[in-house]
Amino acid sequence: MKKISTTKDRLFKTSLTLFLISTLYIPTLFAQVTLPEGAKARLGKGRIYDVKYTNEGMRLAVATSMGIWIYDAITHKELALLTKHEQPVERIVFSPNGSMLASEDQRNVVHIWETNTGKHKYELMHGDNIMDIAFSADGRTLVTIGYGGKIRFWHTDTGDKKQDLKEIPEMTQGIFSITINPNDYLVATGKRNNTVPLWDPILGERKQTLKGHESFVVSLAFSPDSKTLASGGSDGTIRLWNPETGKQKHVFARNRIIAFESLAFSPEGSLLVGGTHFGPIYLLHADTAEYLKTLEGHSGDVVAVSFSSDLRTMASGSGDGTLRIWDVASGENRHTFTDHYGEFTCLGVSTDGKTIASPSTDLTVCLWDATSGKLEKTFDKEGYYGVRDIAFSPDGNIIATASSGKFINLWDRETGKSIKILRGHEGFVNSVAFSPDGKTMVSGSEDKTIRLWDVNTHEHKQTLEGYDARFLSVAYSPNGDIIASVSDRTVRLWDAKTGEQKKLIGRKKKTVERKKKMVERYESEVSDIAFSPNGESIAVVGDLFEIHLLNASTGEQEKVIEVRDDASISSIAFSPDGKLIAAGSADGGVDILDVNTGMSRQVFKGHTSRVITHVAFALDGKSVASRSGDGVIYLWDVDSDDDPN
């Protein structure tokens, strides 16, 4: 008897086929995701900016601050990490036939990739900061729009420039959002004045202006058939428009919704999804804006949403550090990818060397195990201010953060709760450090002062001033007697008890008149300083390719360590035994240098963003952590053998 295949059977077979293809075929096309040479662990995976399913729905491309992650949408495994970009990747888009992926970063560079292999094809330089990119409906043209209203067409097969359209400067002035309709190149822009102008770039003119939002328009999306434009506002509404007539078709509004940060239509146009600023995701009927369901799980702003081609799942990326896969029918959260936190702004290592703390731009503080690189816990910072520096108290129980909000926050390490906010500075606080006995904390600020605080009473003790320049960095000597500060290409040593300035250190070849006094200065900005563990020396980065070792008592220069010719130094740290210095450079490298010989032992490279702003050793001296603007921290395996050869 002939067996009749049921719908359930067919669905099972289709799912099984897709699973087998995914697990057996796709991973062989990509290079395996590996750590850079010499790296022990990668902390974080980069802040999410955009998320797109591949056309067949079996893979996810995630644009982040460190590159483009490719995930298997069925098994949820990492397939590849595409890292040609030197800046965070803000937008990604697949060609209509799915064979190409275009990615655009925060500067003006577009990279084109083969979808199936991850192979890089070519890059495009728009010549102006890019606002948006799109493939034409036939896939033969890539469109790029620059901040000045410059629109360029490119041949997708060769990467050659095809045509420049007439510039429309007013098109990109004062905008929060922008999108291109690939069918007719119509451009929609969300303006600060709450309107949505529609532009015809071929004719070089405004077609019409959509009005109705009561606040900024922060997200836009065209339906696949181009007959509907969706706009999401910070007024908590989604509005559907007829782009041809300019008339509003429908509006979705709910109380207590703050800003729809992202919008996406399903591939066949029946559904519309909107991601909000504080996490909830709303699924709507695309024709009527009728509410269907709410997807709950994110705790931060949902910056990107994307449907799979079969409409079974939807992906969302958020500032809470997660990428989530949702079942469209049930609203269930099927899977969560973690560790996609915002770009880390700095890092600090606990006194016992066991924990690394890293605040991020999305207001999360991550605590990591310094040996394994495993995430221990996270807690959210209070207030919408970036952290510029972070420090542990000697006993490890308190974490201090220096804020661009002109204050210092003290946190309980165990609970993640704020203990006290210290106010008094009139400018951004750039640096904080605890005294070795843990009783006093020092802070350096843009307001040209250094302040001393009582850690127990939280009272302001003393202000060190008298110098007309901002303080970029402050540090205590290991015995607690000296405070070193960096400002205006100089290093100053202060008596920690009296507040009296003891030494002013600079280069004799460079002198300037400051308040009628001749002041010696380094020839370039002093980017970092560090006391040796025994407190006898201070390492100073005062010239781009040199580390100056100074006598901590006299300020006299004892030695100069030169680094690679192409490595301008940006950050330094001593190893716990004082025999090594880690030097982070502007070329993305971390050099491990022998203090006695000045010779380089190791050079680690792996960060996709160039400048290494922070380096720090673990207590055992066998690991060094580094931070750059790519949104991750690497732990490197240091060769601690006393013999550099």
Coordinates of C-alpha atoms in Angstrom, one line a residue, residues 66-299:
M66 CA 34.8 43.5 16.9
G67 CA 33.6 42.2 13.6
I68 CA 30.9 40.0 12.2
W69 CA 29.9 36.8 14.0
I70 CA 28.3 34.0 11.9
Y71 CA 26.2 31.6 14.0
D72 CA 24.4 28.4 13.0
A73 CA 20.7 29.3 13.4
I74 CA 19.8 25.7 14.2
T75 CA 22.6 24.3 16.3
H76 CA 23.6 27.8 17.7
K77 CA 27.3 27.1 17.2
E78 CA 29.8 29.7 16.2
L79 CA 30.8 29.3 12.5
A80 CA 33.0 32.2 11.8
L81 CA 34.3 35.6 12.8
L82 CA 34.9 38.1 10.0
T83 CA 37.4 40.7 11.1
K84 CA 38.5 42.9 8.2
H85 CA 36.9 46.0 9.8
E86 CA 39.1 48.2 12.0
Q87 CA 36.0 49.9 13.5
P88 CA 32.7 48.7 14.9
V89 CA 30.4 47.2 12.2
E90 CA 27.2 49.2 12.3
R91 CA 25.1 47.7 9.4
I92 CA 25.0 44.5 7.4
V93 CA 22.8 43.5 4.5
F94 CA 22.5 40.4 2.2
S95 CA 22.1 40.6 -1.5
P96 CA 18.7 39.6 -2.9
N97 CA 20.0 36.1 -4.0
G98 CA 21.8 35.7 -0.7
S99 CA 25.3 35.2 -2.3
M100 CA 26.9 38.3 -0.9
L101 CA 27.0 40.1 2.5
A102 CA 27.8 43.8 2.7
S103 CA 29.0 45.3 5.9
E104 CA 29.6 48.9 6.9
D105 CA 31.6 50.4 9.8
Q106 CA 31.7 53.6 11.8
R107 CA 34.0 55.3 9.4
N108 CA 33.4 55.1 5.6
V109 CA 34.5 51.5 4.7
V110 CA 32.2 48.8 3.2
H111 CA 33.4 45.2 2.9
I112 CA 31.8 42.6 0.6
W113 CA 31.9 38.9 1.6
E114 CA 30.9 35.6 0.0
T115 CA 28.0 34.4 2.1
N116 CA 28.7 30.6 1.8
T117 CA 32.4 30.7 2.5
G118 CA 33.0 33.9 4.5
K119 CA 35.6 34.8 2.0
H120 CA 36.4 38.5 1.7
K121 CA 35.8 39.8 -1.9
Y122 CA 36.7 43.5 -1.8
E123 CA 36.2 46.8 0.1
L124 CA 34.7 50.1 -0.9
M125 CA 35.7 53.6 0.4
H126 CA 32.7 55.9 0.2
G127 CA 34.8 59.0 1.1
D128 CA 32.4 60.3 3.7
N129 CA 30.9 58.8 6.9
I130 CA 28.3 56.3 5.7
M131 CA 24.7 56.6 6.9
D132 CA 23.2 53.5 5.1
I133 CA 23.8 50.8 2.5
A134 CA 21.5 48.7 0.4
F135 CA 21.6 46.3 -2.5
S136 CA 19.4 47.1 -5.5
A137 CA 16.4 44.7 -6.1
D138 CA 18.4 42.9 -8.9
G139 CA 21.5 42.6 -6.8
R140 CA 23.8 44.2 -9.4
T141 CA 24.2 47.5 -7.6
L142 CA 25.2 48.5 -4.0
V143 CA 24.0 51.9 -2.9
T144 CA 25.9 53.9 -0.2
I145 CA 24.7 57.2 1.4
G146 CA 27.2 59.5 3.1
Y147 CA 26.6 62.0 5.9
G148 CA 26.8 64.9 3.5
G149 CA 24.1 63.6 1.3
K150 CA 26.4 62.0 -1.2
I151 CA 24.9 58.9 -2.9
R152 CA 27.1 56.4 -4.8
F153 CA 26.2 53.4 -6.9
W154 CA 28.7 50.5 -7.1
H155 CA 29.0 47.4 -9.3
T156 CA 28.6 44.4 -7.0
D157 CA 30.5 42.0 -9.2
T158 CA 33.7 44.1 -9.4
G159 CA 33.4 46.8 -6.6
D160 CA 34.0 49.5 -9.2
K161 CA 32.1 52.8 -8.8
K162 CA 29.2 52.9 -11.2
Q163 CA 27.7 56.4 -10.6
D164 CA 27.6 59.4 -8.3
L165 CA 24.3 61.0 -7.8
K166 CA 23.7 64.7 -7.0
E167 CA 24.5 65.5 -3.4
I168 CA 21.5 66.4 -1.2
P169 CA 23.1 67.8 2.0
E170 CA 19.7 68.6 3.7
M171 CA 18.8 64.9 3.4
T172 CA 21.1 63.8 6.1
Q173 CA 21.1 66.9 8.3
G174 CA 19.6 66.4 11.8
I175 CA 18.5 62.8 11.3
F176 CA 18.1 60.0 13.8
S177 CA 17.4 57.2 11.3
I178 CA 17.5 56.4 7.6
T179 CA 16.6 53.6 5.2
I180 CA 16.7 52.9 1.5
N181 CA 14.0 51.2 -0.6
P182 CA 15.9 48.8 -2.8
N183 CA 13.1 48.7 -5.4
D184 CA 13.2 52.4 -6.4
Y185 CA 16.0 53.9 -4.3
L186 CA 13.5 56.0 -2.3
V187 CA 15.2 57.2 0.9
A188 CA 13.3 57.8 4.1
T189 CA 14.9 59.8 6.9
G190 CA 13.7 60.3 10.5
K191 CA 14.4 63.9 11.5
R192 CA 14.9 65.6 14.8
N193 CA 11.8 67.7 14.1
N194 CA 9.6 64.6 14.3
T195 CA 9.0 64.3 10.6
V196 CA 9.9 61.7 8.0
P197 CA 11.0 63.3 4.7
L198 CA 11.0 61.0 1.6
W199 CA 13.7 61.7 -1.0
D200 CA 14.1 60.8 -4.6
P201 CA 17.9 60.5 -5.0
I202 CA 17.7 60.1 -8.8
L203 CA 16.0 63.5 -9.2
G204 CA 17.9 64.9 -6.2
E205 CA 14.8 66.3 -4.5
R206 CA 12.4 65.8 -1.6
K207 CA 9.3 64.0 -2.6
Q208 CA 7.2 64.6 0.4
T209 CA 7.2 64.8 4.2
L210 CA 5.3 62.5 6.6
K211 CA 4.0 64.2 9.8
G212 CA 2.4 62.6 12.8
H213 CA 5.0 61.6 15.3
E214 CA 5.2 63.7 18.5
S215 CA 8.9 63.1 19.1
F216 CA 12.1 61.9 17.3
V217 CA 11.8 59.1 14.7
V218 CA 14.5 56.6 15.6
S219 CA 13.7 53.6 13.3
L220 CA 12.4 53.1 9.8
A221 CA 11.7 50.1 7.5
F222 CA 10.2 49.5 4.1
S223 CA 7.9 46.5 3.5
P224 CA 9.2 44.0 0.9
D225 CA 6.7 45.1 -1.7
S226 CA 7.6 48.8 -1.0
K227 CA 3.9 49.7 -0.4
T228 CA 4.3 50.5 3.3
L229 CA 6.8 52.4 5.3
A230 CA 7.0 51.8 9.1
S231 CA 8.4 54.4 11.4
G232 CA 9.2 54.0 15.1
G233 CA 9.3 57.0 17.4
S234 CA 10.6 57.8 20.8
D235 CA 6.9 58.7 21.5
G236 CA 6.3 55.0 21.8
T237 CA 4.4 54.6 18.5
I238 CA 4.8 52.7 15.3
R239 CA 3.2 54.4 12.3
L240 CA 2.4 52.8 8.9
W241 CA 2.5 55.0 5.9
N242 CA 1.7 54.8 2.2
P243 CA 5.0 56.1 0.8
E244 CA 3.4 57.0 -2.6
T245 CA 0.6 59.2 -1.2
G246 CA 2.2 60.2 2.1
K247 CA -0.9 59.2 4.1
Q248 CA -0.8 57.5 7.4
K249 CA -2.5 54.1 7.2
H250 CA -2.4 52.8 10.8
V251 CA -0.8 53.6 14.1
F252 CA 0.2 51.3 17.0
A253 CA 0.5 52.9 20.5
R254 CA 0.8 51.5 24.0
N255 CA 1.3 53.3 27.3
R256 CA 4.7 53.3 28.8
I257 CA 6.6 52.3 25.7
I258 CA 9.8 54.4 25.4
A259 CA 11.2 54.5 21.8
F260 CA 11.0 51.8 19.2
E261 CA 14.8 51.4 18.5
S262 CA 14.4 48.8 15.7
L263 CA 11.9 47.6 13.1
A264 CA 11.7 44.8 10.6
F265 CA 9.1 43.3 8.2
S266 CA 8.9 39.5 7.7
P267 CA 10.3 38.4 4.3
E268 CA 6.8 38.0 2.8
G269 CA 5.5 41.2 4.5
S270 CA 2.8 39.8 6.7
L271 CA 4.4 40.6 10.1
L272 CA 6.1 43.6 11.6
V273 CA 8.3 43.6 14.7
G274 CA 9.4 46.5 16.8
G275 CA 12.2 46.4 19.5
T276 CA 12.0 48.9 22.3
H277 CA 14.4 50.8 24.4
F278 CA 13.9 48.9 27.6
G279 CA 13.6 45.4 26.1
P280 CA 10.1 44.3 25.2
I281 CA 9.5 43.4 21.6
Y282 CA 6.1 43.9 19.9
L283 CA 4.9 41.7 17.1
L284 CA 2.2 43.3 14.9
H285 CA 0.2 42.5 11.8
A286 CA 2.0 44.4 9.0
D287 CA -1.2 45.6 7.2
T288 CA -3.2 46.9 10.1
A289 CA -0.6 47.4 13.0
E290 CA -2.9 45.1 15.0
Y291 CA -1.1 43.9 18.2
L292 CA -0.3 40.1 18.2
K293 CA 2.0 39.5 21.1
T294 CA 4.9 40.7 23.3
L295 CA 8.2 39.0 23.5
E296 CA 9.7 39.4 26.9
G297 CA 13.3 38.7 27.9
H298 CA 15.7 41.5 27.0
S299 CA 16.6 44.0 29.7

